[in-house]
PDB file of C-alpha atoms in Angstrom:
ATOM      1  CA  MET A 166       0.108   0.004   0.351  1.00  0.00           C
ATOM      2  CA  ALA A 167       2.979   2.783   0.406  1.00  0.00           C
ATOM      3  CA  TYR A 168       4.147   2.260  -2.930  1.00  0.00           C
ATOM      4  CA  LEU A 169       0.415   3.331  -3.866  1.00  0.00           C
ATOM      5  CA  TRP A 170       1.033   6.395  -1.770  1.00  0.00           C
ATOM      6  CA  LEU A 171       4.186   7.223  -3.318  1.00  0.00           C
ATOM      7  CA  ILE A 172       2.650   7.028  -6.312  1.00  0.00           C
ATOM      8  CA  LEU A 173      -0.598   9.050  -5.764  1.00  0.00           C
ATOM      9  CA  SER A 174       1.617  11.868  -4.184  1.00  0.00           C
ATOM     10  CA  GLY A 175       3.761  11.961  -7.290  1.00  0.00           C
ATOM     11  CA  ALA A 176       0.606  11.880  -9.379  1.00  0.00           C
ATOM     12  CA  CYS A 177      -0.360  15.115  -7.387  1.00  0.00           C
ATOM     13  CA  SER A 178       3.360  17.050  -7.701  1.00  0.00           C
ATOM     14  CA  VAL A 179       2.590  16.060 -11.550  1.00  0.00           C
ATOM     15  CA  ALA A 180      -0.775  17.668 -11.455  1.00  0.00           C
ATOM     16  CA  ALA A 181       0.240  20.935  -9.258  1.00  0.00           C
ATOM     17  CA  SER A 182       3.359  21.399 -11.839  1.00  0.00           C
ATOM     18  CA  VAL A 183       0.720  21.547 -14.645  1.00  0.00           C
ATOM     19  CA  ALA A 184      -1.802  23.605 -13.064  1.00  0.00           C
ATOM     20  CA  LEU A 185       1.334  25.935 -12.697  1.00  0.00           C
ATOM     21  CA  LYS A 186       2.268  26.094 -16.104  1.00  0.00           C
ATOM     22  CA  ALA A 187      -1.084  26.367 -17.362  1.00  0.00           C
ATOM     23  CA  ALA A 188      -1.282  29.472 -14.858  1.00  0.00           C
ATOM     24  CA  GLY A 189       1.585  30.700 -16.183  1.00  0.00           C
ATOM     25  CA  ALA A 190       0.887  30.235 -20.118  1.00  0.00           C
ATOM     26  CA  GLY A 191      -2.639  32.132 -19.269  1.00  0.00           C
ATOM     27  CA  SER A 192      -1.112  35.372 -17.868  1.00  0.00           C
ATOM     28  CA  ALA A 193       2.030  35.337 -20.204  1.00  0.00           C
ATOM     29  CA  ALA A 194      -0.943  35.448 -22.933  1.00  0.00           C
ATOM     30  CA  GLY A 195      -2.199  38.406 -21.459  1.00  0.00           C
ATOM     31  CA  LEU A 196      -6.133  36.670 -21.810  1.00  0.00           C
ATOM     32  CA  PRO A 197      -8.345  38.830 -19.281  1.00  0.00           C
ATOM     33  CA  ALA A 198      -9.842  36.661 -17.051  1.00  0.00           C
ATOM     34  CA  SER A 199     -11.743  37.387 -14.020  1.00  0.00           C
ATOM     35  CA  LEU A 200      -9.667  37.674 -10.521  1.00  0.00           C
ATOM     36  CA  LEU A 201     -11.232  33.637  -9.744  1.00  0.00           C
ATOM     37  CA  GLY A 202     -10.048  32.562 -13.022  1.00  0.00           C
ATOM     38  CA  GLN A 203      -6.620  33.553 -12.854  1.00  0.00           C
ATOM     39  CA  ALA A 204      -6.652  32.340  -9.238  1.00  0.00           C
ATOM     40  CA  LEU A 205      -8.157  28.925 -10.076  1.00  0.00           C
ATOM     41  CA  PRO A 206      -5.147  27.468 -11.271  1.00  0.00           C
ATOM     42  CA  TYR A 207      -3.200  28.732  -8.423  1.00  0.00           C
ATOM     43  CA  LEU A 208      -5.559  27.384  -5.421  1.00  0.00           C
ATOM     44  CA  ALA A 209      -5.602  23.951  -7.673  1.00  0.00           C
ATOM     45  CA  ALA A 210      -1.449  23.636  -7.363  1.00  0.00           C
ATOM     46  CA  ILE A 211      -1.636  24.448  -3.590  1.00  0.00           C
ATOM     47  CA  GLY A 212      -4.508  21.796  -3.260  1.00  0.00           C
ATOM     48  CA  ALA A 213      -2.616  19.413  -5.121  1.00  0.00           C
ATOM     49  CA  TYR A 214       0.800  19.842  -3.383  1.00  0.00           C
ATOM     50  CA  GLY A 215      -1.176  19.597   0.109  1.00  0.00           C
ATOM     51  CA  LEU A 216      -3.123  15.856  -1.094  1.00  0.00           C
ATOM     52  CA  GLY A 217       0.184  14.819  -2.435  1.00  0.00           C
ATOM     53  CA  PHE A 218       1.913  15.476   1.256  1.00  0.00           C
ATOM     54  CA  GLY A 219      -0.461  13.722   2.777  1.00  0.00           C
ATOM     55  CA  PHE A 220      -0.225  10.911   0.760  1.00  0.00           C
ATOM     56  CA  TYR A 221       3.583  10.852   1.326  1.00  0.00           C
ATOM     57  CA  ALA A 222       2.849  11.223   4.912  1.00  0.00           C
ATOM     58  CA  LEU A 223       1.453   8.093   4.685  1.00  0.00           C
ATOM     59  CA  ALA A 224       3.792   6.077   3.152  1.00  0.00           C
ATOM     60  CA  LEU A 225       6.726   7.480   5.185  1.00  0.00           C
ATOM     61  CA  ARG A 226       4.714   5.426   8.122  1.00  0.00           C
ATOM     62  CA  GLN A 227       5.530   1.850   6.106  1.00  0.00           C
ATOM     63  CA  LEU A 228       9.121   2.926   4.281  1.00  0.00           C
ATOM     64  CA  ASP A 229      12.117   3.799   4.748  1.00  0.00           C
ATOM     65  CA  LEU A 230      13.084   7.931   3.938  1.00  0.00           C
ATOM     66  CA  THR A 231      16.061   7.120   1.811  1.00  0.00           C
ATOM     67  CA  LEU A 232      13.818   4.904  -0.649  1.00  0.00           C
ATOM     68  CA  ALA A 233      10.516   6.629  -0.075  1.00  0.00           C
ATOM     69  CA  TYR A 234      11.503  10.278  -1.393  1.00  0.00           C
ATOM     70  CA  PRO A 235      13.415   9.101  -4.322  1.00  0.00           C
ATOM     71  CA  LEU A 236      10.567   6.768  -5.391  1.00  0.00           C
ATOM     72  CA  MET A 237       8.089   9.227  -5.041  1.00  0.00           C
ATOM     73  CA  VAL A 238      10.323  11.646  -7.263  1.00  0.00           C
ATOM     74  CA  ALA A 239      10.780   9.164 -10.057  1.00  0.00           C
ATOM     75  CA  PHE A 240       7.102   8.831 -10.048  1.00  0.00           C
ATOM     76  CA  ALA A 241       7.123  12.808 -10.563  1.00  0.00           C
ATOM     77  CA  ILE A 242       9.549  13.154 -13.256  1.00  0.00           C
ATOM     78  CA  ALA A 243       8.101  10.032 -15.056  1.00  0.00           C
ATOM     79  CA  GLY A 244       4.567  11.578 -14.669  1.00  0.00           C
ATOM     80  CA  VAL A 245       5.554  15.107 -16.239  1.00  0.00           C
ATOM     81  CA  PHE A 246       8.034  13.309 -18.755  1.00  0.00           C
ATOM     82  CA  GLY A 247       4.682  11.651 -19.730  1.00  0.00           C
ATOM     83  CA  TYR A 248       2.718  15.115 -19.912  1.00  0.00           C
ATOM     84  CA  GLY A 249       5.324  16.257 -22.083  1.00  0.00           C
ATOM     85  CA  LEU A 250       5.016  13.683 -24.744  1.00  0.00           C
ATOM     86  CA  LEU A 251       1.324  13.423 -24.460  1.00  0.00           C
ATOM     87  CA  SER A 252       0.570  17.122 -24.818  1.00  0.00           C
ATOM     88  CA  GLY A 253       3.023  18.124 -27.083  1.00  0.00           C
ATOM     89  CA  ALA A 254       3.745  21.105 -25.439  1.00  0.00           C
ATOM     90  CA  GLU A 255       7.345  20.349 -24.169  1.00  0.00           C
ATOM     91  CA  SER A 256      10.081  19.062 -26.397  1.00  0.00           C
ATOM     92  CA  ILE A 257      11.678  16.272 -25.204  1.00  0.00           C
ATOM     93  CA  SER A 258      15.032  15.454 -26.468  1.00  0.00           C
ATOM     94  CA  ALA A 259      17.398  12.190 -26.375  1.00  0.00           C
ATOM     95  CA  ALA A 260      19.391  13.972 -23.513  1.00  0.00           C
ATOM     96  CA  ARG A 261      16.488  14.538 -21.552  1.00  0.00           C
ATOM     97  CA  MET A 262      15.416  11.238 -22.121  1.00  0.00           C
ATOM     98  CA  ALA A 263      18.784   9.835 -21.189  1.00  0.00           C
ATOM     99  CA  GLY A 264      19.012  12.134 -17.996  1.00  0.00           C
ATOM    100  CA  ALA A 265      15.786  10.350 -16.764  1.00  0.00           C
ATOM    101  CA  ALA A 266      17.198   6.978 -17.421  1.00  0.00           C
ATOM    102  CA  PHE A 267      19.966   7.601 -15.347  1.00  0.00           C
ATOM    103  CA  ILE A 268      17.793   9.026 -12.591  1.00  0.00           C
ATOM    104  CA  ALA A 269      16.073   5.810 -12.870  1.00  0.00           C
ATOM    105  CA  ILE A 270      18.613   3.702 -12.811  1.00  0.00           C
ATOM    106  CA  GLY A 271      20.110   5.576  -9.543  1.00  0.00           C
ATOM    107  CA  ILE A 272      16.898   5.162  -7.982  1.00  0.00           C
ATOM    108  CA  PHE A 273      16.771   1.431  -8.890  1.00  0.00           C
ATOM    109  CA  LEU A 274      20.080   1.092  -6.981  1.00  0.00           C
ATOM    110  CA  LEU A 275      18.657   3.161  -4.139  1.00  0.00           C
ATOM    111  CA  SER A 276      16.563   0.429  -3.842  1.00  0.00           C
ATOM    112  CA  LYS A 277      18.889  -2.124  -3.354  1.00  0.00           C
TER     113      LYS A 277
END
């Protein structure tokens, strides 16, 4: 169950990052919007980070910190890469993919 909490924590981190990216893109485009419309992505990001913190705290009850944190970050990295590939909004180069692979290998070695 602890690994599920880590996956959910990483997913919340990805959701928060996507919300912040959307908020920044909207304000950079200079689109007129209501105060609530401008604040909503930021509020969603804060909520997602808070929820992710709760899931991470649940995972730490059962896992060592030296394993839990790298795994949670790895799930977040994989989710951000997935967002970049599926949305087409981010360029994913071979160097970035190699960097992510090195991170994954390092996390695998940490889990041994």
